[in-house]
Amino acid sequence: MPTFIVLLGPPGVGKGTQAELIAEATGLPHISSGDLFRENIKNTTELGKLAQAYMNKGELVPDDVTISMIRSRLSRPDCKEGALLDGFPRTTVQADSLANLLTEFNGKVNFVPYITASESTLIERLSGRWTCKAQGHIFHEKHNPPHKPGVCDFDASELYQRDDDKAETVKRRIQVYLTQTAPLITYYRQLGLLSEIDGTQPIEKVTEALMAVLGKIA
Ligand code: AP5
Ligand code: MG
């Protein structure tokens, strides 16, 4: 049976940071819907043009487009043993579609770690985030600084600040999370899949807590 993990939590809580580390530890592919949209924007595809309009405002990209993008990503051979989903699902419609989709792959959602932090922590993290242009490696100017400012430690590419990390857009993203994504906390809790993780700890402590939840597969 493949293993599918859904990383749940608000913008800036550390989903992407942890997903990189957990993917390395488990060998599961890291699938970030935000990264997939950003890749489409970089390649100026039709999907990228559509997604950018929503992302710049901090709104969600429509469910149908998002679900079909994830369906095609999960169909790739590297997901045969499962995947680590970061940023998807984000609505109950997406969660229902994921459940249906995974039955096609003889799988189901096995774990839903839910990472938490206060709103002020999220804002502080997003305002200091620097992301690598080539592969999306994530840094923070205070909490996880690159060895050389502005340069990625892993592939030496340039670091940039995401357009949607502007203060106004961050506020909207948090509002959208609270109204449209937070219902998934109850959704997955009722299914007995949710494990709450304190995201205010240092990065390596959060990883330890996550690995304890995922202990059976690591
Ligand atoms: P997406 O890219 O998924 O953004 P997000 O969910 O808002 O989350 P972020 O990537 O901002 O934060 P993160 O939790 O990954 O934190 P990170 O690890 O970087 O989505 C962007 C947009 O795409 C959406 O707004 C929407 O428009 C669209 N979209 C995406 N998915 C969609 C979907 N399913 N449906 C519809 N639309 C969708 O960490 C943040 C910072 O904190 C970093 O600087 C990091 O170094 C630092 N940090 C991390 N952990 C710690 C720690 N423990 N202590 C101190 N600092 C830490
Ligand atoms: Mg992310």
Short mmCIF file of N, CA, C and O in Angstrom, two decimals, residues 23-139:
data_model
loop_
_atom_site.label_atom_id
_atom_site.label_comp_id
_atom_site.label_asym_id
_atom_site.label_seq_id
_atom_site.Cartn_x
_atom_site.Cartn_y
_atom_site.Cartn_z
N ALA A 23 10.74 14.57 3.03
CA ALA A 23 10.86 13.88 1.74
C ALA A 23 12.23 13.19 1.67
O ALA A 23 12.33 12.04 1.23
N GLU A 24 13.24 13.88 2.14
CA GLU A 24 14.58 13.30 2.13
C GLU A 24 14.64 12.07 3.05
O GLU A 24 15.21 11.04 2.69
N ALA A 25 14.02 12.19 4.22
CA ALA A 25 14.09 11.09 5.19
C ALA A 25 13.26 9.88 4.77
O ALA A 25 13.62 8.74 5.07
N THR A 26 12.15 10.11 4.08
CA THR A 26 11.24 8.99 3.76
C THR A 26 11.40 8.50 2.32
O THR A 26 10.93 7.42 1.99
N GLY A 27 12.00 9.33 1.47
CA GLY A 27 12.11 8.97 0.06
C GLY A 27 10.83 9.25 -0.72
O GLY A 27 10.75 8.99 -1.92
N LEU A 28 9.81 9.81 -0.06
CA LEU A 28 8.57 10.12 -0.77
C LEU A 28 8.73 11.43 -1.54
O LEU A 28 9.40 12.35 -1.06
N PRO A 29 8.13 11.55 -2.73
CA PRO A 29 8.22 12.82 -3.45
C PRO A 29 7.44 13.93 -2.75
O PRO A 29 6.35 13.68 -2.22
N HIS A 30 8.00 15.13 -2.74
CA HIS A 30 7.36 16.30 -2.14
C HIS A 30 6.55 17.00 -3.23
O HIS A 30 7.10 17.50 -4.20
N ILE A 31 5.23 17.04 -3.03
CA ILE A 31 4.37 17.69 -4.03
C ILE A 31 3.75 18.93 -3.40
O ILE A 31 2.89 18.83 -2.52
N SER A 32 4.20 20.09 -3.83
CA SER A 32 3.67 21.35 -3.32
C SER A 32 2.85 22.00 -4.42
O SER A 32 3.37 22.31 -5.50
N SER A 33 1.56 22.21 -4.15
CA SER A 33 0.71 22.83 -5.19
C SER A 33 1.20 24.24 -5.49
O SER A 33 1.23 24.66 -6.65
N GLY A 34 1.66 24.97 -4.45
CA GLY A 34 2.18 26.32 -4.68
C GLY A 34 3.40 26.29 -5.59
O GLY A 34 3.52 27.09 -6.53
N ASP A 35 4.32 25.33 -5.35
CA ASP A 35 5.51 25.22 -6.19
C ASP A 35 5.13 24.88 -7.64
O ASP A 35 5.73 25.38 -8.59
N LEU A 36 4.13 23.99 -7.79
CA LEU A 36 3.71 23.61 -9.15
C LEU A 36 3.14 24.84 -9.89
O LEU A 36 3.43 25.07 -11.06
N PHE A 37 2.35 25.64 -9.16
CA PHE A 37 1.83 26.87 -9.80
C PHE A 37 2.99 27.82 -10.14
O PHE A 37 3.01 28.40 -11.23
N ARG A 38 3.94 27.97 -9.22
CA ARG A 38 5.07 28.90 -9.48
C ARG A 38 5.91 28.43 -10.67
O ARG A 38 6.41 29.23 -11.44
N GLU A 39 6.03 27.11 -10.84
CA GLU A 39 6.77 26.57 -11.98
C GLU A 39 6.03 26.92 -13.28
O GLU A 39 6.65 27.30 -14.27
N ASN A 40 4.71 26.82 -13.24
CA ASN A 40 3.90 27.19 -14.42
C ASN A 40 4.00 28.67 -14.72
O ASN A 40 4.01 29.08 -15.88
N ILE A 41 4.09 29.49 -13.67
CA ILE A 41 4.22 30.94 -13.88
C ILE A 41 5.58 31.22 -14.52
O ILE A 41 5.67 31.98 -15.49
N LYS A 42 6.61 30.55 -14.02
CA LYS A 42 7.97 30.75 -14.57
C LYS A 42 8.02 30.37 -16.05
O LYS A 42 8.65 31.03 -16.86
N ASN A 43 7.29 29.30 -16.40
CA ASN A 43 7.30 28.83 -17.79
C ASN A 43 6.21 29.47 -18.64
O ASN A 43 5.95 29.03 -19.76
N THR A 44 5.56 30.50 -18.09
CA THR A 44 4.44 31.23 -18.73
C THR A 44 3.46 30.31 -19.48
O THR A 44 3.10 30.56 -20.63
N THR A 45 3.02 29.28 -18.80
CA THR A 45 1.98 28.41 -19.37
C THR A 45 0.61 29.08 -19.16
O THR A 45 0.48 30.02 -18.37
N GLU A 46 -0.41 28.54 -19.81
CA GLU A 46 -1.78 29.05 -19.63
C GLU A 46 -2.20 28.90 -18.16
O GLU A 46 -2.80 29.80 -17.58
N LEU A 47 -1.87 27.74 -17.59
CA LEU A 47 -2.20 27.50 -16.18
C LEU A 47 -1.50 28.53 -15.30
O LEU A 47 -2.09 29.06 -14.36
N GLY A 48 -0.23 28.81 -15.62
CA GLY A 48 0.53 29.79 -14.84
C GLY A 48 -0.12 31.17 -14.90
O GLY A 48 -0.24 31.85 -13.87
N LYS A 49 -0.56 31.57 -16.10
CA LYS A 49 -1.19 32.90 -16.24
C LYS A 49 -2.47 32.99 -15.41
O LYS A 49 -2.74 33.98 -14.74
N LEU A 50 -3.24 31.90 -15.44
CA LEU A 50 -4.49 31.88 -14.67
C LEU A 50 -4.20 31.91 -13.18
O LEU A 50 -4.77 32.71 -12.43
N ALA A 51 -3.26 31.05 -12.74
CA ALA A 51 -2.97 30.93 -11.31
C ALA A 51 -2.41 32.24 -10.75
O ALA A 51 -2.76 32.65 -9.64
N GLN A 52 -1.58 32.91 -11.53
CA GLN A 52 -0.91 34.12 -11.03
C GLN A 52 -1.91 35.19 -10.58
O GLN A 52 -1.71 35.85 -9.56
N ALA A 53 -3.00 35.31 -11.33
CA ALA A 53 -4.00 36.33 -11.01
C ALA A 53 -4.57 36.09 -9.61
O ALA A 53 -4.80 37.04 -8.85
N TYR A 54 -4.80 34.84 -9.26
CA TYR A 54 -5.32 34.51 -7.93
C TYR A 54 -4.24 34.63 -6.86
O TYR A 54 -4.47 35.18 -5.79
N MET A 55 -3.07 34.10 -7.16
CA MET A 55 -1.99 34.08 -6.17
C MET A 55 -1.57 35.49 -5.76
O MET A 55 -1.31 35.76 -4.60
N ASN A 56 -1.51 36.39 -6.73
CA ASN A 56 -1.10 37.78 -6.42
C ASN A 56 -2.06 38.45 -5.44
O ASN A 56 -1.68 39.36 -4.72
N LYS A 57 -3.32 37.99 -5.45
CA LYS A 57 -4.31 38.59 -4.54
C LYS A 57 -4.41 37.80 -3.23
O LYS A 57 -5.18 38.17 -2.35
N GLY A 58 -3.70 36.68 -3.16
CA GLY A 58 -3.78 35.85 -1.96
C GLY A 58 -5.02 34.97 -1.93
O GLY A 58 -5.38 34.41 -0.90
N GLU A 59 -5.69 34.86 -3.09
CA GLU A 59 -6.90 34.02 -3.18
C GLU A 59 -6.52 32.62 -3.64
O GLU A 59 -5.45 32.42 -4.24
N LEU A 60 -7.42 31.66 -3.43
CA LEU A 60 -7.17 30.31 -3.91
C LEU A 60 -7.43 30.21 -5.41
O LEU A 60 -8.37 30.82 -5.94
N VAL A 61 -6.63 29.43 -6.09
CA VAL A 61 -6.87 29.10 -7.50
C VAL A 61 -8.10 28.17 -7.50
O VAL A 61 -8.27 27.36 -6.58
N PRO A 62 -8.98 28.29 -8.54
CA PRO A 62 -10.21 27.47 -8.52
C PRO A 62 -9.92 25.97 -8.36
O PRO A 62 -8.92 25.46 -8.87
N ASP A 63 -10.84 25.29 -7.66
CA ASP A 63 -10.67 23.87 -7.34
C ASP A 63 -10.44 23.01 -8.58
O ASP A 63 -9.55 22.15 -8.57
N ASP A 64 -11.25 23.20 -9.65
CA ASP A 64 -11.15 22.27 -10.79
C ASP A 64 -9.76 22.28 -11.39
O ASP A 64 -9.17 21.23 -11.69
N VAL A 65 -9.18 23.47 -11.55
CA VAL A 65 -7.85 23.60 -12.15
C VAL A 65 -6.80 22.97 -11.23
O VAL A 65 -5.89 22.26 -11.68
N THR A 66 -6.95 23.23 -9.93
CA THR A 66 -5.96 22.74 -8.95
C THR A 66 -6.02 21.22 -8.88
O THR A 66 -4.98 20.54 -8.90
N ILE A 67 -7.23 20.67 -8.85
CA ILE A 67 -7.39 19.22 -8.74
C ILE A 67 -6.81 18.53 -9.97
O ILE A 67 -6.11 17.53 -9.87
N SER A 68 -7.04 19.12 -11.15
CA SER A 68 -6.54 18.43 -12.35
C SER A 68 -5.01 18.51 -12.41
O SER A 68 -4.36 17.56 -12.86
N MET A 69 -4.42 19.58 -11.89
CA MET A 69 -2.95 19.67 -11.84
C MET A 69 -2.39 18.58 -10.90
O MET A 69 -1.41 17.91 -11.23
N ILE A 70 -3.03 18.40 -9.75
CA ILE A 70 -2.54 17.41 -8.77
C ILE A 70 -2.77 15.99 -9.30
O ILE A 70 -1.92 15.12 -9.15
N ARG A 71 -3.91 15.79 -9.96
CA ARG A 71 -4.18 14.47 -10.54
C ARG A 71 -3.05 14.08 -11.50
O ARG A 71 -2.53 12.97 -11.45
N SER A 72 -2.64 15.02 -12.34
CA SER A 72 -1.62 14.65 -13.32
C SER A 72 -0.26 14.46 -12.64
O SER A 72 0.50 13.58 -13.02
N ARG A 73 0.01 15.22 -11.57
CA ARG A 73 1.28 15.03 -10.85
C ARG A 73 1.31 13.67 -10.13
O ARG A 73 2.31 12.97 -10.15
N LEU A 74 0.18 13.30 -9.53
CA LEU A 74 0.14 12.03 -8.79
C LEU A 74 0.17 10.81 -9.72
O LEU A 74 0.45 9.70 -9.28
N SER A 75 -0.11 11.05 -11.00
CA SER A 75 -0.10 9.95 -11.97
C SER A 75 1.31 9.59 -12.39
O SER A 75 1.51 8.59 -13.08
N ARG A 76 2.28 10.43 -12.02
CA ARG A 76 3.67 10.13 -12.45
C ARG A 76 4.24 8.96 -11.64
O ARG A 76 3.85 8.73 -10.50
N PRO A 77 5.14 8.19 -12.28
CA PRO A 77 5.62 6.94 -11.67
C PRO A 77 6.28 7.12 -10.30
O PRO A 77 6.23 6.21 -9.48
N ASP A 78 6.85 8.30 -10.03
CA ASP A 78 7.54 8.46 -8.74
C ASP A 78 6.57 8.47 -7.56
O ASP A 78 7.00 8.40 -6.41
N CYS A 79 5.26 8.53 -7.82
CA CYS A 79 4.28 8.53 -6.72
C CYS A 79 3.72 7.13 -6.44
O CYS A 79 2.75 7.00 -5.68
N LYS A 80 4.32 6.12 -7.06
CA LYS A 80 3.82 4.75 -6.88
C LYS A 80 3.81 4.32 -5.41
O LYS A 80 2.91 3.62 -4.96
N GLU A 81 4.84 4.76 -4.66
CA GLU A 81 4.91 4.38 -3.24
C GLU A 81 4.21 5.40 -2.34
O GLU A 81 4.24 5.27 -1.12
N GLY A 82 3.67 6.46 -2.94
CA GLY A 82 2.99 7.48 -2.15
C GLY A 82 3.58 8.85 -2.40
O GLY A 82 4.38 9.04 -3.33
N ALA A 83 3.18 9.83 -1.58
CA ALA A 83 3.66 11.20 -1.77
C ALA A 83 3.40 12.01 -0.51
O ALA A 83 2.56 11.64 0.33
N LEU A 84 4.13 13.11 -0.44
CA LEU A 84 3.99 14.05 0.66
C LEU A 84 3.37 15.31 0.07
O LEU A 84 4.01 16.01 -0.73
N LEU A 85 2.11 15.56 0.42
CA LEU A 85 1.39 16.69 -0.18
C LEU A 85 1.49 17.92 0.71
O LEU A 85 1.20 17.85 1.91
N ASP A 86 1.89 19.03 0.12
CA ASP A 86 2.11 20.28 0.87
C ASP A 86 1.29 21.38 0.19
O ASP A 86 1.56 21.75 -0.94
N GLY A 87 0.24 21.84 0.89
CA GLY A 87 -0.59 22.91 0.32
C GLY A 87 -1.79 22.39 -0.45
O GLY A 87 -2.56 23.18 -1.00
N PHE A 88 -1.96 21.11 -0.50
CA PHE A 88 -3.13 20.47 -1.13
C PHE A 88 -3.52 19.29 -0.27
O PHE A 88 -2.63 18.52 0.10
N PRO A 89 -4.79 19.08 0.05
CA PRO A 89 -5.95 19.92 -0.30
C PRO A 89 -6.05 21.17 0.58
O PRO A 89 -5.47 21.24 1.65
N ARG A 90 -6.81 22.14 0.08
CA ARG A 90 -7.01 23.41 0.78
C ARG A 90 -8.48 23.77 0.93
O ARG A 90 -8.80 24.82 1.46
N THR A 91 -9.35 22.93 0.39
CA THR A 91 -10.80 23.11 0.56
C THR A 91 -11.40 21.72 0.76
O THR A 91 -10.75 20.71 0.41
N THR A 92 -12.64 21.66 1.28
CA THR A 92 -13.23 20.33 1.46
C THR A 92 -13.52 19.68 0.10
O THR A 92 -13.44 18.46 -0.02
N VAL A 93 -13.80 20.48 -0.92
CA VAL A 93 -14.00 19.91 -2.27
C VAL A 93 -12.70 19.22 -2.71
O VAL A 93 -12.72 18.09 -3.24
N GLN A 94 -11.56 19.87 -2.48
CA GLN A 94 -10.27 19.27 -2.85
C GLN A 94 -10.01 18.00 -2.03
O GLN A 94 -9.48 17.01 -2.53
N ALA A 95 -10.39 18.02 -0.75
CA ALA A 95 -10.14 16.86 0.11
C ALA A 95 -10.98 15.66 -0.36
O ALA A 95 -10.49 14.53 -0.42
N ASP A 96 -12.25 15.92 -0.73
CA ASP A 96 -13.09 14.84 -1.23
C ASP A 96 -12.52 14.29 -2.55
O ASP A 96 -12.47 13.08 -2.76
N SER A 97 -12.07 15.20 -3.42
CA SER A 97 -11.50 14.76 -4.70
C SER A 97 -10.24 13.94 -4.48
O SER A 97 -10.01 12.96 -5.19
N LEU A 98 -9.43 14.36 -3.51
CA LEU A 98 -8.20 13.61 -3.24
C LEU A 98 -8.54 12.19 -2.79
O LEU A 98 -7.91 11.23 -3.25
N ALA A 99 -9.53 12.07 -1.91
CA ALA A 99 -9.91 10.73 -1.43
C ALA A 99 -10.33 9.85 -2.62
O ALA A 99 -9.89 8.69 -2.73
N ASN A 100 -11.12 10.41 -3.52
CA ASN A 100 -11.55 9.64 -4.70
C ASN A 100 -10.37 9.28 -5.59
O ASN A 100 -10.25 8.16 -6.07
N LEU A 101 -9.52 10.27 -5.79
CA LEU A 101 -8.36 10.09 -6.66
C LEU A 101 -7.45 8.99 -6.13
O LEU A 101 -6.97 8.14 -6.89
N LEU A 102 -7.23 8.98 -4.82
CA LEU A 102 -6.29 8.01 -4.25
C LEU A 102 -6.82 6.58 -4.33
O LEU A 102 -6.03 5.64 -4.41
N THR A 103 -8.13 6.42 -4.37
CA THR A 103 -8.65 5.06 -4.52
C THR A 103 -8.22 4.50 -5.89
O THR A 103 -7.98 3.31 -6.02
N GLU A 104 -8.09 5.39 -6.88
CA GLU A 104 -7.61 4.95 -8.21
C GLU A 104 -6.18 4.43 -8.13
O GLU A 104 -5.75 3.65 -8.96
N PHE A 105 -5.42 4.92 -7.14
CA PHE A 105 -4.03 4.49 -6.98
C PHE A 105 -3.90 3.44 -5.86
O PHE A 105 -2.82 3.24 -5.32
N ASN A 106 -5.03 2.83 -5.49
CA ASN A 106 -5.06 1.84 -4.40
C ASN A 106 -4.50 2.39 -3.10
O ASN A 106 -3.84 1.69 -2.34
N GLY A 107 -4.74 3.67 -2.87
CA GLY A 107 -4.22 4.26 -1.64
C GLY A 107 -5.27 5.11 -0.96
O GLY A 107 -6.44 5.16 -1.37
N LYS A 108 -4.83 5.75 0.13
CA LYS A 108 -5.69 6.69 0.85
C LYS A 108 -4.78 7.63 1.62
O LYS A 108 -3.57 7.37 1.71
N VAL A 109 -5.35 8.69 2.19
CA VAL A 109 -4.55 9.57 3.04
C VAL A 109 -4.28 8.79 4.33
O VAL A 109 -5.20 8.29 4.97
N ASN A 110 -2.99 8.67 4.69
CA ASN A 110 -2.62 7.89 5.88
C ASN A 110 -2.33 8.76 7.10
O ASN A 110 -2.59 8.35 8.22
N PHE A 111 -1.71 9.93 6.87
CA PHE A 111 -1.33 10.81 7.98
C PHE A 111 -1.63 12.25 7.61
O PHE A 111 -1.37 12.66 6.47
N VAL A 112 -2.12 13.02 8.59
CA VAL A 112 -2.30 14.46 8.38
C VAL A 112 -1.67 15.22 9.55
O VAL A 112 -2.35 15.57 10.51
N PRO A 113 -0.36 15.49 9.47
CA PRO A 113 0.24 16.34 10.50
C PRO A 113 -0.24 17.78 10.30
O PRO A 113 -0.22 18.31 9.18
N TYR A 114 -0.71 18.38 11.38
CA TYR A 114 -1.25 19.74 11.32
C TYR A 114 -0.31 20.63 12.15
O TYR A 114 -0.24 20.50 13.37
N ILE A 115 0.43 21.49 11.46
CA ILE A 115 1.45 22.32 12.12
C ILE A 115 0.81 23.66 12.49
O ILE A 115 0.15 24.29 11.66
N THR A 116 1.04 24.09 13.75
CA THR A 116 0.38 25.30 14.23
C THR A 116 1.38 26.37 14.66
O THR A 116 2.50 26.06 15.08
N ALA A 117 0.96 27.64 14.56
CA ALA A 117 1.72 28.78 15.10
C ALA A 117 0.77 29.98 15.14
O ALA A 117 -0.25 29.99 14.44
N SER A 118 1.12 30.98 15.98
CA SER A 118 0.25 32.16 16.08
C SER A 118 0.38 33.02 14.82
O SER A 118 1.38 32.93 14.08
N GLU A 119 -0.61 33.90 14.63
CA GLU A 119 -0.60 34.76 13.43
C GLU A 119 0.65 35.65 13.41
O GLU A 119 1.25 35.86 12.35
N SER A 120 1.07 36.16 14.57
CA SER A 120 2.24 37.05 14.56
C SER A 120 3.50 36.28 14.15
O SER A 120 4.37 36.82 13.45
N THR A 121 3.59 35.01 14.54
CA THR A 121 4.74 34.18 14.12
C THR A 121 4.70 33.99 12.60
O THR A 121 5.73 34.09 11.92
N LEU A 122 3.52 33.73 12.05
CA LEU A 122 3.41 33.51 10.60
C LEU A 122 3.87 34.75 9.84
O LEU A 122 4.63 34.66 8.87
N ILE A 123 3.43 35.91 10.31
CA ILE A 123 3.77 37.17 9.61
C ILE A 123 5.28 37.41 9.69
O ILE A 123 5.92 37.76 8.69
N GLU A 124 5.86 37.15 10.85
CA GLU A 124 7.31 37.35 11.01
C GLU A 124 8.09 36.40 10.10
O GLU A 124 9.10 36.76 9.50
N ARG A 125 7.61 35.16 10.00
CA ARG A 125 8.32 34.18 9.16
C ARG A 125 8.23 34.53 7.68
O ARG A 125 9.21 34.42 6.95
N LEU A 126 7.03 34.97 7.25
CA LEU A 126 6.87 35.25 5.82
C LEU A 126 7.61 36.52 5.41
O LEU A 126 8.14 36.61 4.30
N SER A 127 7.69 37.49 6.34
CA SER A 127 8.37 38.74 5.96
C SER A 127 9.88 38.54 5.86
O SER A 127 10.55 39.30 5.17
N GLY A 128 10.42 37.48 6.51
CA GLY A 128 11.87 37.25 6.44
C GLY A 128 12.26 36.08 5.56
O GLY A 128 13.39 35.63 5.58
N ARG A 129 11.28 35.55 4.80
CA ARG A 129 11.58 34.36 3.98
C ARG A 129 12.31 34.74 2.69
O ARG A 129 11.97 35.72 2.01
N TRP A 130 13.28 33.96 2.30
CA TRP A 130 13.97 34.07 1.01
C TRP A 130 13.92 32.70 0.36
O TRP A 130 14.22 31.69 1.00
N THR A 131 13.53 32.67 -0.92
CA THR A 131 13.31 31.41 -1.64
C THR A 131 14.27 31.33 -2.82
O THR A 131 14.55 32.33 -3.47
N CYS A 132 14.72 30.12 -3.10
CA CYS A 132 15.70 29.95 -4.19
C CYS A 132 14.99 29.89 -5.54
O CYS A 132 13.94 29.25 -5.67
N LYS A 133 15.55 30.61 -6.52
CA LYS A 133 14.90 30.72 -7.84
C LYS A 133 14.90 29.40 -8.58
O LYS A 133 13.95 29.08 -9.29
N ALA A 134 15.95 28.61 -8.42
CA ALA A 134 16.07 27.40 -9.24
C ALA A 134 15.14 26.29 -8.75
O ALA A 134 14.40 25.71 -9.54
N GLN A 135 15.17 26.01 -7.45
CA GLN A 135 14.44 24.83 -6.98
C GLN A 135 13.53 25.08 -5.79
O GLN A 135 12.96 24.14 -5.24
N GLY A 136 13.42 26.33 -5.37
CA GLY A 136 12.48 26.64 -4.28
C GLY A 136 12.99 26.32 -2.88
O GLY A 136 12.19 26.23 -1.95
N HIS A 137 14.30 26.12 -2.70
CA HIS A 137 14.82 25.91 -1.33
C HIS A 137 14.47 27.13 -0.48
O HIS A 137 14.50 28.27 -0.98
N ILE A 138 14.18 26.87 0.79
CA ILE A 138 13.61 27.94 1.64
C ILE A 138 14.57 28.35 2.74
O ILE A 138 15.13 27.50 3.45
N PHE A 139 14.72 29.68 2.92
CA PHE A 139 15.58 30.22 3.98
C PHE A 139 14.81 31.30 4.74
O PHE A 139 13.76 31.76 4.30
#
